[in-house]
């Protein structure tokens, strides 16, 4: 892992395990983005709260699905991907932000993978 230095983007990974997060303090500490757990067999109980708080604080956000050992068949993986997809829609959908070096294309590809039923998918939004 890179050491923290000024100029590097700094981010965090959060879920319900982190409890209630003071997103204004997170942003004030120099964090610019958060990966927020959306689903793991069901929607994370703080997902929508965390999305709203992070967006209000001006952070970039990404959502992820945590695939665990209870998902062992293709049909279960498709169902898990559908839960993730629906959670993203409820949170406002996914926006593609254009950046350097084909960023938009990479985000679009990740969204397609997430909808197809694989784990570790990310949907970027701001």
PDB file of N, CA and C in Angstrom, residues 37-45 65 83:
ATOM      1  N   UNK A  37     -20.026  -0.463   1.053  1.00  0.00           N
ATOM      2  CA  UNK A  37     -20.612  -1.787   0.879  1.00  0.00           C
ATOM      3  C   UNK A  37     -22.104  -1.625   0.636  1.00  0.00           C
ATOM      4  N   UNK A  38     -22.555  -2.152  -0.494  1.00  0.00           N
ATOM      5  CA  UNK A  38     -23.971  -2.085  -0.847  1.00  0.00           C
ATOM      6  C   UNK A  38     -24.698  -3.361  -0.426  1.00  0.00           C
ATOM      7  N   UNK A  39     -24.089  -4.486  -0.740  1.00  0.00           N
ATOM      8  CA  UNK A  39     -24.792  -5.754  -0.525  1.00  0.00           C
ATOM      9  C   UNK A  39     -23.852  -6.884  -0.127  1.00  0.00           C
ATOM     10  N   UNK A  40     -24.431  -7.831   0.576  1.00  0.00           N
ATOM     11  CA  UNK A  40     -23.839  -9.141   0.883  1.00  0.00           C
ATOM     12  C   UNK A  40     -25.024 -10.028   1.227  1.00  0.00           C
ATOM     13  N   UNK A  41     -25.619 -10.614   0.221  1.00  0.00           N
ATOM     14  CA  UNK A  41     -26.833 -11.424   0.346  1.00  0.00           C
ATOM     15  C   UNK A  41     -28.081 -10.574   0.600  1.00  0.00           C
ATOM     16  N   UNK A  42     -27.917  -9.384   1.101  1.00  0.00           N
ATOM     17  CA  UNK A  42     -28.995  -8.407   1.266  1.00  0.00           C
ATOM     18  C   UNK A  42     -28.337  -7.030   1.263  1.00  0.00           C
ATOM     19  N   UNK A  43     -29.148  -5.993   1.271  1.00  0.00           N
ATOM     20  CA  UNK A  43     -28.605  -4.636   1.260  1.00  0.00           C
ATOM     21  C   UNK A  43     -28.031  -4.310   2.640  1.00  0.00           C
ATOM     22  N   UNK A  44     -26.814  -3.769   2.656  1.00  0.00           N
ATOM     23  CA  UNK A  44     -26.178  -3.344   3.905  1.00  0.00           C
ATOM     24  C   UNK A  44     -27.094  -2.332   4.593  1.00  0.00           C
ATOM     25  N   UNK A  45     -27.311  -2.515   5.891  1.00  0.00           N
ATOM     26  CA  UNK A  45     -28.299  -1.688   6.599  1.00  0.00           C
ATOM     27  C   UNK A  45     -27.944  -0.206   6.660  1.00  0.00           C
ATOM     28  N   UNK A  65     -20.263  -5.058  -3.923  1.00  0.00           N
ATOM     29  CA  UNK A  65     -20.959  -6.240  -3.415  1.00  0.00           C
ATOM     30  C   UNK A  65     -19.912  -7.170  -2.828  1.00  0.00           C
ATOM     31  N   UNK A  83     -29.651  -8.194  -6.586  1.00  0.00           N
ATOM     32  CA  UNK A  83     -29.825  -7.429  -5.346  1.00  0.00           C
ATOM     33  C   UNK A  83     -28.899  -6.211  -5.372  1.00  0.00           C
TER      34      UNK A  83
END
